[in-house]
Amino acid sequence: MKTRLILLFLAVTTAAFASKDHPVIGLSLDTLKEERWQHDRDTFTGAAEKLGASVVVQSANSDDTRQVRDIQSLISRGVDVLVIVPHNGAAMTRAVKSANEAGIPVIAYDRLILNCNIDCYLTFDNVKVGEAQASYAVSHLPKERKARIVRIYGAPTDNNAKLFKQGQDNILDPLIKAGQIEVVHEDWALDWKPENAKKIMNAAITKAGHNIDAVVVSNDGTAGGAIQALLEEGLAGKVLVTGQDADLAACQRILRGTQAMTVYKPLKNLATLAARVAVEIARGEKPAATSTLDNGAKKVPSIFEKVISVDKDNLMSTVVADGFHTAEELK
Ligand code: BGC
């Protein structure tokens, strides 16, 4: 009863403040665990406020039930538009259905939500991320003998993790078939947790020994876990490790030589654009999407931002020049 009264109060006050000039955006995040999502949240909120909107942020701590509840509470508050980073692209379908029933438009941010009616999808070219990781590894592998690699994928519940793998497959499969590369161990890191990646790397070393040339890892958080396992075996810096997100710790590892590369995704561009699209949609305008992507239910108007492969040679001219991290922070 008390909860209902609070929700009613929130709905009335949200509706009173919301108008087409001052829309209220509900931002539902899977997690704030990785540093990147903190950048996304801050840039998105800042850009939305500049456009006259306000943002209510929820973070679900990688828990589907909690994220459905978060979204339902944003719906009850009467937000004008929902922006969702799903923990699980399939499990969020029912929350989107509730939003549809309440007449609230939905934007999928960075990760696609499957089999439902969303209004727009903004992301990076995720297949290109995987291709950049694998191409970098391949160009640094020994050519005179069969190279031995480990593959650590992301969370199997994240549609992006599958796209990163798909991009890596595009580059690696022909070389594996040609007998130039052997995958000595591979596995998925549940919930993108560094400790799960560390366990996978430990298992790889137990199985394949120290004779490993590269570890193709899908993001910086899990690269950190793999590198921890390599450190304990005296292998850090000797085995090439890939990543993604240009996390501060990863950039520092690149400068110190324990991680070879990362993929920088200019979050500022994506988050700023998403804020603009959210405000436009809340005002009843159509998003200026450049492509479409089939999510199983419809061709979703989609926007794909470009990604940049980064190693120690171009770290300063990309990540630092862009103001993502300062040279000072990297020391
Ligand atoms: C994002 C990555 C991120 C990962 C873990 C993916 O969906 O695209 O940037 O590292 O999730 O949060």
Short mmCIF file of C-alpha atoms in Angstrom, two decimals, residues 25-208:
data_model
loop_
_atom_site.label_atom_id
_atom_site.label_comp_id
_atom_site.label_asym_id
_atom_site.label_seq_id
_atom_site.Cartn_x
_atom_site.Cartn_y
_atom_site.Cartn_z
CA ILE A 25 14.30 10.29 -19.50
CA GLY A 26 14.56 6.98 -17.64
CA LEU A 27 18.04 5.47 -18.05
CA SER A 28 18.22 1.82 -17.03
CA LEU A 29 21.76 0.45 -16.90
CA ASP A 30 22.80 -3.19 -16.54
CA THR A 31 25.73 -2.23 -14.34
CA LEU A 32 28.17 0.50 -13.40
CA LYS A 33 30.91 -2.07 -12.68
CA GLU A 34 32.99 -1.35 -15.76
CA GLU A 35 34.38 2.17 -15.87
CA ARG A 36 32.90 2.74 -19.35
CA TRP A 37 29.31 2.77 -18.08
CA GLN A 38 30.16 5.56 -15.63
CA HIS A 39 31.43 7.62 -18.59
CA ASP A 40 28.24 6.75 -20.53
CA ARG A 41 25.98 7.78 -17.65
CA ASP A 42 27.78 11.06 -16.97
CA THR A 43 28.00 12.13 -20.61
CA PHE A 44 24.43 11.10 -21.37
CA THR A 45 23.04 12.94 -18.34
CA GLY A 46 25.09 16.08 -19.02
CA ALA A 47 24.04 16.17 -22.69
CA ALA A 48 20.36 15.53 -21.87
CA GLU A 49 20.31 18.30 -19.24
CA LYS A 50 21.83 20.74 -21.75
CA LEU A 51 18.86 19.93 -24.01
CA GLY A 52 16.40 20.77 -21.22
CA ALA A 53 15.65 17.18 -20.17
CA SER A 54 16.19 15.49 -16.84
CA VAL A 55 17.38 11.93 -16.34
CA VAL A 56 16.45 9.33 -13.72
CA VAL A 57 19.19 6.68 -13.58
CA GLN A 58 18.84 3.08 -12.34
CA SER A 59 21.58 0.42 -12.32
CA ALA A 60 20.64 -3.27 -11.93
CA ASN A 61 23.94 -4.79 -10.82
CA SER A 62 23.82 -7.48 -13.56
CA ASP A 63 20.49 -8.84 -12.29
CA ASP A 64 17.64 -9.38 -14.77
CA THR A 65 14.88 -9.39 -12.14
CA ARG A 66 16.17 -6.17 -10.69
CA GLN A 67 16.43 -4.55 -14.12
CA VAL A 68 12.82 -5.48 -14.99
CA ARG A 69 11.78 -3.96 -11.64
CA ASP A 70 13.85 -0.81 -12.34
CA ILE A 71 12.15 -0.38 -15.70
CA GLN A 72 8.72 -0.98 -14.23
CA SER A 73 9.34 1.68 -11.61
CA LEU A 74 10.47 4.14 -14.32
CA ILE A 75 7.27 3.35 -16.23
CA SER A 76 5.19 3.97 -13.08
CA ARG A 77 6.95 7.31 -12.63
CA GLY A 78 5.64 8.27 -16.05
CA VAL A 79 8.98 8.99 -17.79
CA ASP A 80 8.64 10.26 -21.38
CA VAL A 81 11.19 7.88 -22.89
CA LEU A 82 13.25 4.92 -21.71
CA VAL A 83 16.90 4.33 -22.59
CA ILE A 84 17.97 0.78 -21.73
CA VAL A 85 21.34 -1.00 -21.60
CA PRO A 86 20.06 -4.55 -21.08
CA HIS A 87 21.95 -7.04 -18.94
CA ASN A 88 20.32 -9.74 -21.03
CA GLY A 89 19.01 -8.74 -24.45
CA ALA A 90 16.42 -11.53 -24.43
CA ALA A 91 15.21 -11.13 -20.83
CA MET A 92 14.41 -7.42 -21.22
CA THR A 93 11.78 -8.13 -23.91
CA ARG A 94 8.96 -8.29 -21.36
CA ALA A 95 9.96 -4.98 -19.74
CA VAL A 96 9.83 -3.37 -23.19
CA LYS A 97 6.35 -4.83 -23.68
CA SER A 98 5.22 -3.07 -20.47
CA ALA A 99 6.69 0.19 -21.80
CA ASN A 100 4.86 -0.33 -25.13
CA GLU A 101 1.59 -0.85 -23.23
CA ALA A 102 2.18 2.38 -21.31
CA GLY A 103 2.92 4.21 -24.60
CA ILE A 104 6.52 5.02 -23.58
CA PRO A 105 9.08 4.88 -26.41
CA VAL A 106 12.21 2.76 -25.85
CA ILE A 107 15.80 3.21 -27.04
CA ALA A 108 18.30 0.35 -26.76
CA TYR A 109 21.69 1.79 -25.87
CA ASP A 110 24.87 -0.07 -26.90
CA ARG A 111 23.25 -3.52 -26.55
CA LEU A 112 20.31 -4.71 -28.62
CA ILE A 113 17.04 -5.87 -27.00
CA LEU A 114 15.63 -8.82 -28.92
CA ASN A 115 12.15 -9.71 -30.23
CA CYS A 116 10.26 -6.58 -29.22
CA ASN A 117 9.16 -3.19 -30.36
CA ILE A 118 11.94 -0.69 -29.69
CA ASP A 119 12.09 2.71 -31.37
CA CYS A 120 15.81 3.07 -31.93
CA TYR A 121 19.15 1.32 -31.33
CA LEU A 122 22.40 3.23 -30.90
CA THR A 123 25.67 1.37 -30.71
CA PHE A 124 29.17 0.94 -32.06
CA ASP A 125 30.08 -1.35 -34.91
CA ASN A 126 30.49 -4.36 -32.64
CA VAL A 127 31.55 -6.81 -35.36
CA LYS A 128 34.36 -4.35 -36.24
CA VAL A 129 35.45 -4.39 -32.55
CA GLY A 130 35.99 -8.18 -32.78
CA GLU A 131 37.73 -7.85 -36.14
CA ALA A 132 40.07 -5.17 -34.74
CA GLN A 133 41.01 -7.40 -31.77
CA ALA A 134 41.70 -10.49 -33.90
CA SER A 135 43.50 -8.56 -36.69
CA TYR A 136 45.82 -7.00 -34.16
CA ALA A 137 46.63 -10.38 -32.62
CA VAL A 138 47.12 -12.02 -36.03
CA SER A 139 49.50 -9.32 -37.24
CA HIS A 140 51.73 -9.94 -34.19
CA LEU A 141 51.66 -13.76 -34.17
CA PRO A 142 54.69 -15.83 -35.21
CA LYS A 143 54.50 -16.81 -38.89
CA GLU A 144 57.20 -19.51 -38.98
CA ARG A 145 55.15 -22.00 -36.93
CA LYS A 146 51.57 -22.71 -35.91
CA ALA A 147 50.55 -19.99 -33.41
CA ARG A 148 48.79 -21.02 -30.17
CA ILE A 149 46.03 -18.77 -28.89
CA VAL A 150 43.45 -18.66 -26.09
CA ARG A 151 40.06 -17.05 -26.66
CA ILE A 152 38.08 -15.47 -23.81
CA TYR A 153 34.64 -14.28 -24.87
CA GLY A 154 32.29 -12.00 -22.94
CA ALA A 155 28.98 -12.69 -21.19
CA PRO A 156 26.86 -15.18 -23.15
CA THR A 157 23.76 -13.17 -22.12
CA ASP A 158 25.05 -10.07 -23.92
CA ASN A 159 24.21 -9.87 -27.62
CA ASN A 160 27.34 -7.74 -28.14
CA ALA A 161 29.57 -10.53 -26.83
CA LYS A 162 28.32 -12.70 -29.70
CA LEU A 163 29.01 -9.93 -32.21
CA PHE A 164 32.56 -9.47 -30.88
CA LYS A 165 33.11 -13.22 -31.33
CA GLN A 166 31.60 -13.07 -34.81
CA GLY A 167 34.08 -10.32 -35.77
CA GLN A 168 36.97 -12.34 -34.32
CA ASP A 169 35.77 -15.44 -36.19
CA ASN A 170 35.77 -13.48 -39.47
CA ILE A 171 39.52 -13.00 -39.11
CA LEU A 172 40.57 -16.16 -37.24
CA ASP A 173 38.50 -18.93 -38.88
CA PRO A 174 40.32 -18.95 -42.24
CA LEU A 175 43.70 -19.10 -40.43
CA ILE A 176 42.51 -21.84 -38.08
CA LYS A 177 41.25 -23.84 -41.08
CA ALA A 178 44.56 -23.27 -42.89
CA GLY A 179 46.39 -24.74 -39.86
CA GLN A 180 48.25 -21.50 -39.08
CA ILE A 181 46.54 -20.95 -35.72
CA GLU A 182 45.49 -23.40 -33.01
CA VAL A 183 42.96 -22.39 -30.35
CA VAL A 184 44.33 -24.18 -27.28
CA HIS A 185 41.47 -23.10 -24.99
CA GLU A 186 38.30 -20.98 -25.22
CA ASP A 187 35.40 -20.07 -22.93
CA TRP A 188 32.80 -17.40 -22.10
CA ALA A 189 33.32 -15.15 -19.04
CA LEU A 190 29.95 -15.06 -17.28
CA ASP A 191 28.72 -11.50 -16.59
CA TRP A 192 32.00 -10.16 -18.03
CA LYS A 193 33.57 -10.70 -14.58
CA PRO A 194 37.37 -10.34 -14.41
CA GLU A 195 37.52 -13.18 -11.86
CA ASN A 196 35.79 -15.50 -14.35
CA ALA A 197 38.30 -14.52 -17.04
CA LYS A 198 41.12 -15.24 -14.60
CA LYS A 199 39.73 -18.73 -13.99
CA ILE A 200 39.52 -19.34 -17.75
CA MET A 201 43.13 -18.22 -18.17
CA ASN A 202 44.24 -20.45 -15.28
CA ALA A 203 42.47 -23.39 -16.93
CA ALA A 204 44.14 -22.54 -20.26
CA ILE A 205 47.60 -22.55 -18.68
CA THR A 206 46.89 -25.82 -16.87
CA LYS A 207 45.76 -27.39 -20.15
CA ALA A 208 48.21 -25.87 -22.64
#
